[in-house]
Amino acid sequence: MIEVQHLTKRYGRVTAVQDVSFRVERGEILGFLGPNGAGKTTTMRILTGYMPATSGKAVVAGFDVFDQPIEAKRRTGYLPETPPLYPDMTVREYLLFVASLKGVPGKERRARVDQAMTKTRVADMAERHCAKLSKGYRQRVGLAQAILHNPDVLILDEPTAGLDPKQIIETRQLIKELAGTHTIILSTHILPEVAQTCQRVVIINHGHVVAVDTPDNLTARLRGSETLYVQVDAAGADATPALAAVPGVTRVAASGSAGQTAGYEVESARGEDVRRALARTVVERGWGLLELRPMRMSLEEIFLHLTTEEEQKEPAEAAHA
Ligand SMILES: Nc1ncnc2c1ncn2[C@@H]1O[C@H](COP(=O)(O)OP(=O)(O)OP(=O)(O)O)[C@@H](O)[C@H]1O
Ligand SMILES: [Mg+2]
């Protein structure tokens, strides 16, 4: 549904996006994740036809955004970083106006506007002037204008930025409801957001794609070794030597203690299941095994890992100055 190939955008000497490629399948929600200045907004502006790329190709709903911009735009809904509302119009007036701009036939406009307001839960603000909306409602009206013409593709630039926790949950729920009938790209620098909302993630840093995968695979892929957390009541004794002696264990690190119990992080080579042997060792010594569970790298850690690794290489700007 969306195909991006070798997209590059330079602003003078600054390379904002470099050789970015990814695909989004129909009905999928793709998370575009990266720190400030990574190139998320730039990529989205190119995909929505607001700005040309320096080089590369982007196809949205079967239409090349450079060669057939009108056809591509007709099938795209865009929520920019700051929704462009008209302060003097009421929410309903504004949405009717956008509907006419988007070529929704006159007879259908009222019904479409009502539907969009219901879906984004702004109907109670229909007669309120846009200038008097709270930030969260502005964001939702922005979402309403993006879905008005029922586009195949939705491109949402930080759709939950500035919302309160309740609104964030509602907006994520709405986005999930919209997927399936719409193909969605959303950008964020908030990690739990992609884990909760997206099927796949593109991680971008300094204009480069550093990873494309499902949140689960990203977690698994970066876990070179298996780490278990083991909590033992060894009556105050240090269990490290005993745990380290278990066949397959490559490293043991103490991880906090309280009274008689102590926690340990036990590493083993990938694919080696040392849980039974560990449990046996602890029990045979007459200690209490209080906890034994796999430790997973959180998305936060993965994100830092990927973006810090990238930092150590040359930044795009320096490389192309
Ligand atoms: N109009 C412009 N002229 C020059 N440089 C720009 C322009 N717009 C963006 N940039 C630069 O391009 C890079 C990418 O910016 P972009 O806005 O795409 O990042 P982003 O990932 O959306 O960041 P954020 O999370 O802060 O929204 C940055 O280095 C930025 O300074
Ligand atoms: Mg941005």
mmCIF file of C-alpha atoms and ligand atoms in Angstrom:
data_model
loop_
_atom_site.group_PDB
_atom_site.id
_atom_site.type_symbol
_atom_site.label_atom_id
_atom_site.label_comp_id
_atom_site.label_asym_id
_atom_site.label_seq_id
_atom_site.Cartn_x
_atom_site.Cartn_y
_atom_site.Cartn_z
ATOM 1 C CA MET A 1 0.000 0.000 0.000
ATOM 2 C CA ILE A 2 2.974 2.291 0.716
ATOM 3 C CA GLU A 3 6.353 1.731 -0.845
ATOM 4 C CA VAL A 4 9.336 3.955 -0.147
ATOM 5 C CA GLN A 5 12.557 3.376 -2.048
ATOM 6 C CA HIS A 6 15.899 5.061 -1.420
ATOM 7 C CA LEU A 7 14.370 8.333 -0.331
ATOM 8 C CA THR A 8 16.862 11.129 0.311
ATOM 9 C CA LYS A 9 16.140 14.719 1.294
ATOM 10 C CA ARG A 10 18.776 17.417 1.648
ATOM 11 C CA TYR A 11 18.210 20.906 2.966
ATOM 12 C CA GLY A 12 21.327 22.627 1.698
ATOM 13 C CA ARG A 13 24.170 20.934 3.522
ATOM 14 C CA VAL A 14 21.903 19.111 5.948
ATOM 15 C CA THR A 15 20.881 15.605 4.926
ATOM 16 C CA ALA A 16 17.575 15.173 6.789
ATOM 17 C CA VAL A 17 16.739 11.765 5.322
ATOM 18 C CA GLN A 18 19.156 9.434 3.622
ATOM 19 C CA ASP A 19 18.414 6.357 1.530
ATOM 20 C CA VAL A 20 15.265 5.454 3.468
ATOM 21 C CA SER A 21 13.352 2.398 2.206
ATOM 22 C CA PHE A 22 10.400 0.523 3.709
ATOM 23 C CA ARG A 23 6.990 -0.920 2.817
ATOM 24 C CA VAL A 24 3.655 -0.853 4.567
ATOM 25 C CA GLU A 25 1.095 -3.527 3.734
ATOM 26 C CA ARG A 26 -2.620 -2.852 3.423
ATOM 27 C CA GLY A 27 -4.368 -2.508 6.779
ATOM 28 C CA GLU A 28 -1.115 -2.391 8.718
ATOM 29 C CA ILE A 29 -0.035 0.168 11.330
ATOM 30 C CA LEU A 30 3.616 1.067 10.955
ATOM 31 C CA GLY A 31 5.386 2.977 13.715
ATOM 32 C CA PHE A 32 7.988 5.489 12.696
ATOM 33 C CA LEU A 33 10.207 5.817 15.696
ATOM 34 C CA GLY A 34 13.172 8.090 16.200
ATOM 35 C CA PRO A 35 14.602 10.829 18.402
ATOM 36 C CA ASN A 36 14.095 14.551 17.703
ATOM 37 C CA GLY A 37 15.519 15.562 14.359
ATOM 38 C CA ALA A 38 15.695 11.974 13.068
ATOM 39 C CA GLY A 39 13.775 12.778 9.873
ATOM 40 C CA LYS A 40 10.263 11.545 10.703
ATOM 41 C CA THR A 41 8.378 14.707 9.750
ATOM 42 C CA THR A 42 10.530 15.163 6.645
ATOM 43 C CA THR A 43 9.666 11.647 5.422
ATOM 44 C CA MET A 44 5.967 12.189 6.121
ATOM 45 C CA ARG A 45 5.914 15.518 4.282
ATOM 46 C CA ILE A 46 7.424 13.814 1.264
ATOM 47 C CA LEU A 47 4.920 10.947 1.406
ATOM 48 C CA THR A 48 1.996 13.378 1.582
ATOM 49 C CA GLY A 49 3.277 15.425 -1.338
ATOM 50 C CA TYR A 50 3.985 18.559 0.710
ATOM 51 C CA MET A 51 7.601 18.571 -0.293
ATOM 52 C CA PRO A 52 9.667 16.937 -3.025
ATOM 53 C CA ALA A 53 12.460 14.522 -2.196
ATOM 54 C CA THR A 54 15.993 15.150 -3.433
ATOM 55 C CA SER A 55 16.034 11.610 -4.807
ATOM 56 C CA GLY A 56 14.231 8.298 -4.449
ATOM 57 C CA LYS A 57 10.726 7.068 -5.058
ATOM 58 C CA ALA A 58 7.524 6.830 -3.022
ATOM 59 C CA VAL A 59 4.316 5.097 -4.072
ATOM 60 C CA VAL A 60 1.143 5.551 -2.020
ATOM 61 C CA ALA A 61 -2.013 3.528 -2.785
ATOM 62 C CA GLY A 62 -0.578 2.645 -6.182
ATOM 63 C CA PHE A 63 0.328 6.212 -7.205
ATOM 64 C CA ASP A 64 3.766 7.765 -7.362
ATOM 65 C CA VAL A 65 3.708 10.831 -5.108
ATOM 66 C CA PHE A 66 5.923 12.784 -7.527
ATOM 67 C CA ASP A 67 4.422 11.736 -10.865
ATOM 68 C CA GLN A 68 0.754 11.454 -9.832
ATOM 69 C CA PRO A 69 0.503 13.767 -6.806
ATOM 70 C CA ILE A 70 -3.210 14.503 -7.127
ATOM 71 C CA GLU A 71 -4.214 10.837 -7.262
ATOM 72 C CA ALA A 72 -1.898 10.026 -4.359
ATOM 73 C CA LYS A 73 -3.172 12.919 -2.220
ATOM 74 C CA ARG A 74 -6.795 11.952 -2.854
ATOM 75 C CA ARG A 75 -6.091 8.629 -1.147
ATOM 76 C CA THR A 76 -4.097 10.050 1.755
ATOM 77 C CA GLY A 77 -5.161 11.646 5.032
ATOM 78 C CA TYR A 78 -2.476 13.644 6.790
ATOM 79 C CA LEU A 79 -2.290 14.818 10.378
ATOM 80 C CA PRO A 80 0.634 17.264 10.433
ATOM 81 C CA GLU A 81 2.658 17.998 13.585
ATOM 82 C CA THR A 82 0.484 21.086 14.143
ATOM 83 C CA PRO A 83 -3.061 20.670 12.786
ATOM 84 C CA PRO A 84 -3.881 23.675 10.566
ATOM 85 C CA LEU A 85 -7.194 24.826 12.062
ATOM 86 C CA TYR A 86 -8.963 28.091 11.256
ATOM 87 C CA PRO A 87 -9.503 29.926 14.555
ATOM 88 C CA ASP A 88 -12.651 31.812 13.481
ATOM 89 C CA MET A 89 -14.522 28.749 12.246
ATOM 90 C CA THR A 90 -16.470 26.363 14.417
ATOM 91 C CA VAL A 91 -15.344 22.744 14.321
ATOM 92 C CA ARG A 92 -18.278 21.851 12.052
ATOM 93 C CA GLU A 93 -17.658 24.799 9.705
ATOM 94 C CA TYR A 94 -13.992 23.933 9.495
ATOM 95 C CA LEU A 95 -14.637 20.271 8.710
ATOM 96 C CA LEU A 96 -17.274 21.182 6.084
ATOM 97 C CA PHE A 97 -14.738 23.525 4.537
ATOM 98 C CA VAL A 98 -12.037 20.835 4.457
ATOM 99 C CA ALA A 99 -14.571 18.383 2.979
ATOM 100 C CA SER A 100 -15.231 20.786 0.094
ATOM 101 C CA LEU A 101 -11.483 21.290 -0.444
ATOM 102 C CA LYS A 102 -11.040 17.542 -0.574
ATOM 103 C CA GLY A 103 -13.728 17.221 -3.191
ATOM 104 C CA VAL A 104 -16.353 15.440 -1.081
ATOM 105 C CA PRO A 105 -19.622 15.925 -3.065
ATOM 106 C CA GLY A 106 -21.914 18.595 -1.553
ATOM 107 C CA LYS A 107 -24.712 16.141 -0.748
ATOM 108 C CA GLU A 108 -22.404 13.898 1.254
ATOM 109 C CA ARG A 109 -20.500 16.536 3.194
ATOM 110 C CA ARG A 110 -22.757 16.839 6.252
ATOM 111 C CA ALA A 111 -22.947 13.084 6.720
ATOM 112 C CA ARG A 112 -19.186 12.652 6.300
ATOM 113 C CA VAL A 113 -18.449 15.431 8.770
ATOM 114 C CA ASP A 114 -20.835 13.897 11.309
ATOM 115 C CA GLN A 115 -19.223 10.495 10.886
ATOM 116 C CA ALA A 116 -15.709 11.865 11.293
ATOM 117 C CA MET A 117 -16.743 13.856 14.385
ATOM 118 C CA THR A 118 -18.322 10.767 15.942
ATOM 119 C CA LYS A 119 -15.290 8.585 15.249
ATOM 120 C CA THR A 120 -12.829 11.080 16.705
ATOM 121 C CA ARG A 121 -15.202 11.977 19.558
ATOM 122 C CA VAL A 122 -15.370 15.698 18.896
ATOM 123 C CA ALA A 123 -19.129 15.867 18.263
ATOM 124 C CA ASP A 124 -19.693 17.638 21.599
ATOM 125 C CA MET A 125 -17.434 20.466 20.361
ATOM 126 C CA ALA A 126 -19.071 20.802 16.921
ATOM 127 C CA GLU A 127 -20.254 24.393 17.479
ATOM 128 C CA ARG A 128 -17.148 25.540 19.372
ATOM 129 C CA HIS A 129 -14.730 27.908 17.627
ATOM 130 C CA CYS A 130 -11.425 26.246 16.747
ATOM 131 C CA ALA A 131 -9.537 29.004 18.603
ATOM 132 C CA LYS A 132 -11.199 27.916 21.845
ATOM 133 C CA LEU A 133 -10.358 24.231 21.647
ATOM 134 C CA SER A 134 -8.017 22.583 24.090
ATOM 135 C CA LYS A 135 -4.833 21.024 22.703
ATOM 136 C CA GLY A 136 -6.278 17.527 22.864
ATOM 137 C CA TYR A 137 -9.425 18.508 20.971
ATOM 138 C CA ARG A 138 -7.341 20.374 18.368
ATOM 139 C CA GLN A 139 -5.420 17.163 17.824
ATOM 140 C CA ARG A 140 -8.656 15.173 17.472
ATOM 141 C CA VAL A 141 -10.155 17.687 15.049
ATOM 142 C CA GLY A 142 -6.895 17.341 13.116
ATOM 143 C CA LEU A 143 -7.508 13.607 13.023
ATOM 144 C CA ALA A 144 -11.124 14.179 11.942
ATOM 145 C CA GLN A 145 -10.005 16.277 8.945
ATOM 146 C CA ALA A 146 -7.496 13.541 8.031
ATOM 147 C CA ILE A 147 -10.192 10.828 7.809
ATOM 148 C CA LEU A 148 -12.987 12.985 6.277
ATOM 149 C CA HIS A 149 -12.642 11.753 2.696
ATOM 150 C CA ASN A 150 -12.169 8.171 3.884
ATOM 151 C CA PRO A 151 -8.639 7.801 2.496
ATOM 152 C CA ASP A 152 -6.898 4.439 2.081
ATOM 153 C CA VAL A 153 -3.773 5.739 3.772
ATOM 154 C CA LEU A 154 -3.356 7.756 6.971
ATOM 155 C CA ILE A 155 -0.124 9.520 7.798
ATOM 156 C CA LEU A 156 -0.136 10.751 11.371
ATOM 157 C CA ASP A 157 2.727 12.847 12.684
ATOM 158 C CA GLU A 158 2.893 12.320 16.453
ATOM 159 C CA PRO A 159 -0.866 11.865 16.868
ATOM 160 C CA THR A 160 -0.688 11.643 20.657
ATOM 161 C CA ALA A 161 1.758 14.502 21.292
ATOM 162 C CA GLY A 162 0.466 16.836 23.990
ATOM 163 C CA LEU A 163 -2.509 14.692 24.988
ATOM 164 C CA ASP A 164 -3.365 13.749 28.554
ATOM 165 C CA PRO A 165 -3.162 10.053 29.542
ATOM 166 C CA LYS A 166 -6.887 9.450 29.039
ATOM 167 C CA GLN A 167 -6.825 11.081 25.618
ATOM 168 C CA ILE A 168 -3.709 9.109 24.674
ATOM 169 C CA ILE A 169 -5.508 5.841 25.412
ATOM 170 C CA GLU A 170 -8.586 6.986 23.450
ATOM 171 C CA THR A 171 -6.532 8.141 20.488
ATOM 172 C CA ARG A 172 -4.542 4.896 20.358
ATOM 173 C CA GLN A 173 -7.815 2.990 20.481
ATOM 174 C CA LEU A 174 -9.190 5.078 17.626
ATOM 175 C CA ILE A 175 -6.065 4.485 15.547
ATOM 176 C CA LYS A 176 -6.405 0.746 16.091
ATOM 177 C CA GLU A 177 -10.048 0.911 15.005
ATOM 178 C CA LEU A 178 -9.057 2.785 11.861
ATOM 179 C CA ALA A 179 -6.425 0.194 10.901
ATOM 180 C CA GLY A 180 -7.708 -2.656 8.803
ATOM 181 C CA THR A 181 -9.793 -0.358 6.642
ATOM 182 C CA HIS A 182 -6.930 2.140 6.496
ATOM 183 C CA THR A 183 -3.184 1.701 6.174
ATOM 184 C CA ILE A 184 -1.458 3.832 8.780
ATOM 185 C CA ILE A 185 1.973 5.302 9.413
ATOM 186 C CA LEU A 186 2.360 7.101 12.694
ATOM 187 C CA SER A 187 5.438 8.779 14.046
ATOM 188 C CA THR A 188 6.415 8.955 17.667
ATOM 189 C CA HIS A 189 9.422 9.114 19.905
ATOM 190 C CA ILE A 190 7.482 7.365 22.643
ATOM 191 C CA LEU A 191 8.412 3.703 22.792
ATOM 192 C CA PRO A 192 5.416 2.162 24.555
ATOM 193 C CA GLU A 193 3.301 3.706 21.826
ATOM 194 C CA VAL A 194 4.762 1.524 19.092
ATOM 195 C CA ALA A 195 4.674 -1.591 21.258
ATOM 196 C CA GLN A 196 0.975 -1.006 21.979
ATOM 197 C CA THR A 197 -0.251 0.272 18.637
ATOM 198 C CA CYS A 198 1.966 -0.890 15.790
ATOM 199 C CA GLN A 199 2.533 -4.223 14.054
ATOM 200 C CA ARG A 200 5.877 -3.125 12.690
ATOM 201 C CA VAL A 201 8.414 -0.481 13.539
ATOM 202 C CA VAL A 202 10.874 1.505 11.475
ATOM 203 C CA ILE A 203 13.565 2.975 13.704
ATOM 204 C CA ILE A 204 15.176 6.023 12.168
ATOM 205 C CA ASN A 205 18.132 7.997 13.465
ATOM 206 C CA HIS A 206 20.035 10.850 11.807
ATOM 207 C CA GLY A 207 17.999 10.253 8.651
ATOM 208 C CA HIS A 208 19.007 6.576 8.384
ATOM 209 C CA VAL A 209 16.797 3.553 8.901
ATOM 210 C CA VAL A 210 18.552 1.529 11.597
ATOM 211 C CA ALA A 211 15.961 -1.256 11.953
ATOM 212 C CA VAL A 212 12.648 -2.461 10.503
ATOM 213 C CA ASP A 213 10.888 -5.243 12.364
ATOM 214 C CA THR A 214 8.021 -6.216 14.654
ATOM 215 C CA PRO A 215 8.379 -4.966 18.230
ATOM 216 C CA ASP A 216 8.732 -8.595 19.369
ATOM 217 C CA ASN A 217 11.420 -9.480 16.855
ATOM 218 C CA LEU A 218 13.382 -6.371 17.672
ATOM 219 C CA THR A 219 13.423 -7.423 21.285
ATOM 220 C CA ALA A 220 14.488 -10.961 20.445
ATOM 221 C CA ARG A 221 17.028 -10.017 17.792
ATOM 222 C CA LEU A 222 19.069 -7.836 20.051
ATOM 223 C CA ARG A 223 19.172 -10.380 22.771
ATOM 224 C CA GLY A 224 22.470 -12.033 21.788
ATOM 225 C CA SER A 225 22.490 -14.157 24.916
ATOM 226 C CA GLU A 226 19.743 -15.343 27.214
ATOM 227 C CA THR A 227 19.557 -13.735 30.610
ATOM 228 C CA LEU A 228 17.589 -15.147 33.522
ATOM 229 C CA TYR A 229 16.725 -13.444 36.744
ATOM 230 C CA VAL A 230 17.075 -15.787 39.704
ATOM 231 C CA GLN A 231 16.124 -14.947 43.269
ATOM 232 C CA VAL A 232 17.499 -17.218 45.947
ATOM 233 C CA ASP A 233 17.161 -17.487 49.690
ATOM 234 C CA ALA A 234 20.614 -18.832 50.518
ATOM 235 C CA ALA A 235 20.426 -17.864 54.191
ATOM 236 C CA GLY A 236 22.697 -14.923 53.397
ATOM 237 C CA ALA A 237 25.360 -16.974 51.551
ATOM 238 C CA ASP A 238 26.698 -15.841 48.164
ATOM 239 C CA ALA A 239 25.184 -18.113 45.506
ATOM 240 C CA THR A 240 27.346 -16.737 42.700
ATOM 241 C CA PRO A 241 29.956 -19.559 42.575
ATOM 242 C CA ALA A 242 27.301 -22.284 42.653
ATOM 243 C CA LEU A 243 25.253 -20.639 39.892
ATOM 244 C CA ALA A 244 28.341 -19.949 37.775
ATOM 245 C CA ALA A 245 29.300 -23.638 38.016
ATOM 246 C CA VAL A 246 26.082 -24.755 36.285
ATOM 247 C CA PRO A 247 26.949 -26.107 32.808
ATOM 248 C CA GLY A 248 25.997 -23.602 30.090
ATOM 249 C CA VAL A 249 26.121 -20.541 32.323
ATOM 250 C CA THR A 250 28.503 -17.913 30.953
ATOM 251 C CA ARG A 251 28.200 -15.151 33.530
ATOM 252 C CA VAL A 252 26.535 -14.407 36.886
ATOM 253 C CA ALA A 253 26.026 -10.919 38.286
ATOM 254 C CA ALA A 254 24.554 -10.030 41.675
ATOM 255 C CA SER A 255 21.379 -7.977 41.283
ATOM 256 C CA GLY A 256 20.329 -6.653 44.664
ATOM 257 C CA SER A 257 19.743 -8.377 47.974
ATOM 258 C CA ALA A 258 17.358 -7.973 50.865
ATOM 259 C CA GLY A 259 17.916 -9.800 54.164
ATOM 260 C CA GLN A 260 18.597 -13.458 53.434
ATOM 261 C CA THR A 261 17.524 -13.350 49.807
ATOM 262 C CA ALA A 262 19.582 -12.187 46.858
ATOM 263 C CA GLY A 263 18.883 -11.690 43.163
ATOM 264 C CA TYR A 264 21.220 -12.743 40.342
ATOM 265 C CA GLU A 265 21.329 -12.159 36.608
ATOM 266 C CA VAL A 266 22.448 -15.370 34.985
ATOM 267 C CA GLU A 267 23.596 -15.331 31.368
ATOM 268 C CA SER A 268 23.830 -18.331 29.103
ATOM 269 C CA ALA A 269 24.595 -18.807 25.445
ATOM 270 C CA ARG A 270 21.632 -18.305 23.157
ATOM 271 C CA GLY A 271 19.546 -21.441 22.679
ATOM 272 C CA GLU A 272 20.929 -23.055 25.843
ATOM 273 C CA ASP A 273 18.167 -23.658 28.393
ATOM 274 C CA VAL A 274 19.807 -23.750 31.810
ATOM 275 C CA ARG A 275 16.662 -23.287 33.893
ATOM 276 C CA ARG A 276 16.280 -26.882 35.082
ATOM 277 C CA ALA A 277 19.950 -27.189 35.999
ATOM 278 C CA LEU A 278 19.824 -23.880 37.849
ATOM 279 C CA ALA A 279 16.740 -24.879 39.804
ATOM 280 C CA ARG A 280 18.291 -28.242 40.721
ATOM 281 C CA THR A 281 21.506 -26.607 41.920
ATOM 282 C CA VAL A 282 19.640 -24.200 44.180
ATOM 283 C CA VAL A 283 17.355 -26.864 45.646
ATOM 284 C CA GLU A 284 20.150 -29.427 46.144
ATOM 285 C CA ARG A 285 21.962 -26.924 48.355
ATOM 286 C CA GLY A 286 18.892 -26.565 50.495
ATOM 287 C CA TRP A 287 18.300 -22.975 49.398
ATOM 288 C CA GLY A 288 14.919 -21.509 48.530
ATOM 289 C CA LEU A 289 14.234 -20.721 44.872
ATOM 290 C CA LEU A 290 11.960 -17.691 45.046
ATOM 291 C CA GLU A 291 11.972 -16.561 41.437
ATOM 292 C CA LEU A 292 13.305 -17.729 38.067
ATOM 293 C CA ARG A 293 12.318 -15.812 34.967
ATOM 294 C CA PRO A 294 13.740 -14.707 31.613
ATOM 295 C CA MET A 295 14.820 -11.070 31.385
ATOM 296 C CA ARG A 296 13.935 -9.330 28.144
ATOM 297 C CA MET A 297 15.532 -6.288 26.724
ATOM 298 C CA SER A 298 12.895 -3.585 26.824
ATOM 299 C CA LEU A 299 12.141 -1.517 23.743
ATOM 300 C CA GLU A 300 13.757 1.405 25.559
ATOM 301 C CA GLU A 301 17.019 -0.465 25.823
ATOM 302 C CA ILE A 302 16.811 -1.567 22.190
ATOM 303 C CA PHE A 303 16.124 1.937 21.035
ATOM 304 C CA LEU A 304 19.066 3.328 22.989
ATOM 305 C CA HIS A 305 21.253 0.494 21.789
ATOM 306 C CA LEU A 306 20.393 1.106 18.121
ATOM 307 C CA THR A 307 20.537 4.881 18.230
ATOM 308 C CA THR A 308 23.737 4.984 20.270
ATOM 309 C CA GLU A 309 25.432 2.503 17.982
ATOM 310 C CA GLU A 310 24.538 4.813 15.134
ATOM 311 C CA GLU A 311 25.954 7.802 17.023
ATOM 312 C CA GLN A 312 29.372 6.199 17.086
ATOM 313 C CA LYS A 313 29.405 6.049 13.306
ATOM 314 C CA GLU A 314 29.698 9.263 11.336
ATOM 315 C CA PRO A 315 26.534 11.394 11.430
ATOM 316 C CA ALA A 316 24.802 11.927 8.082
ATOM 317 C CA GLU A 317 25.417 15.658 8.149
ATOM 318 C CA ALA A 318 29.166 15.343 8.527
ATOM 319 C CA ALA A 319 29.347 12.587 5.939
ATOM 320 C CA HIS A 320 27.700 14.697 3.280
ATOM 321 C CA ALA A 321 28.927 18.170 4.112
HETATM 322 N N1 LIG B 1 13.044 23.397 6.404
HETATM 323 C C1 LIG B 1 14.186 22.910 6.866
HETATM 324 N N2 LIG B 1 15.369 23.484 6.535
HETATM 325 C C2 LIG B 1 16.542 22.975 6.990
HETATM 326 N N3 LIG B 1 16.652 21.867 7.765
HETATM 327 C C3 LIG B 1 15.512 21.264 8.134
HETATM 328 C C4 LIG B 1 14.228 21.755 7.711
HETATM 329 N N4 LIG B 1 13.271 20.925 8.229
HETATM 330 C C5 LIG B 1 13.941 19.991 8.931
HETATM 331 N N5 LIG B 1 15.275 20.191 8.875
HETATM 332 C C6 LIG B 1 16.315 19.342 9.499
HETATM 333 O O1 LIG B 1 16.113 18.015 9.059
HETATM 334 C C7 LIG B 1 16.350 17.079 10.104
HETATM 335 C C8 LIG B 1 15.139 16.195 10.294
HETATM 336 O O2 LIG B 1 14.043 16.974 10.786
HETATM 337 P P1 LIG B 1 12.591 16.374 11.022
HETATM 338 O O3 LIG B 1 11.688 17.505 11.340
HETATM 339 O O4 LIG B 1 12.238 15.517 9.870
HETATM 340 O O5 LIG B 1 12.815 15.468 12.301
HETATM 341 P P2 LIG B 1 11.759 14.682 13.207
HETATM 342 O O6 LIG B 1 12.221 13.269 13.251
HETATM 343 O O7 LIG B 1 10.381 14.946 12.744
HETATM 344 O O8 LIG B 1 12.009 15.328 14.646
HETATM 345 P P3 LIG B 1 10.968 15.656 15.859
HETATM 346 O O9 LIG B 1 10.875 14.402 16.691
HETATM 347 O O10 LIG B 1 11.693 16.744 16.618
HETATM 348 O O11 LIG B 1 9.681 16.100 15.263
HETATM 349 C C9 LIG B 1 16.745 17.913 11.309
HETATM 350 O O12 LIG B 1 18.153 17.935 11.362
HETATM 351 C C10 LIG B 1 16.177 19.280 10.998
HETATM 352 O O13 LIG B 1 16.926 20.285 11.632
HETATM 353 MG MG MG B 2 8.732 15.798 13.607
#
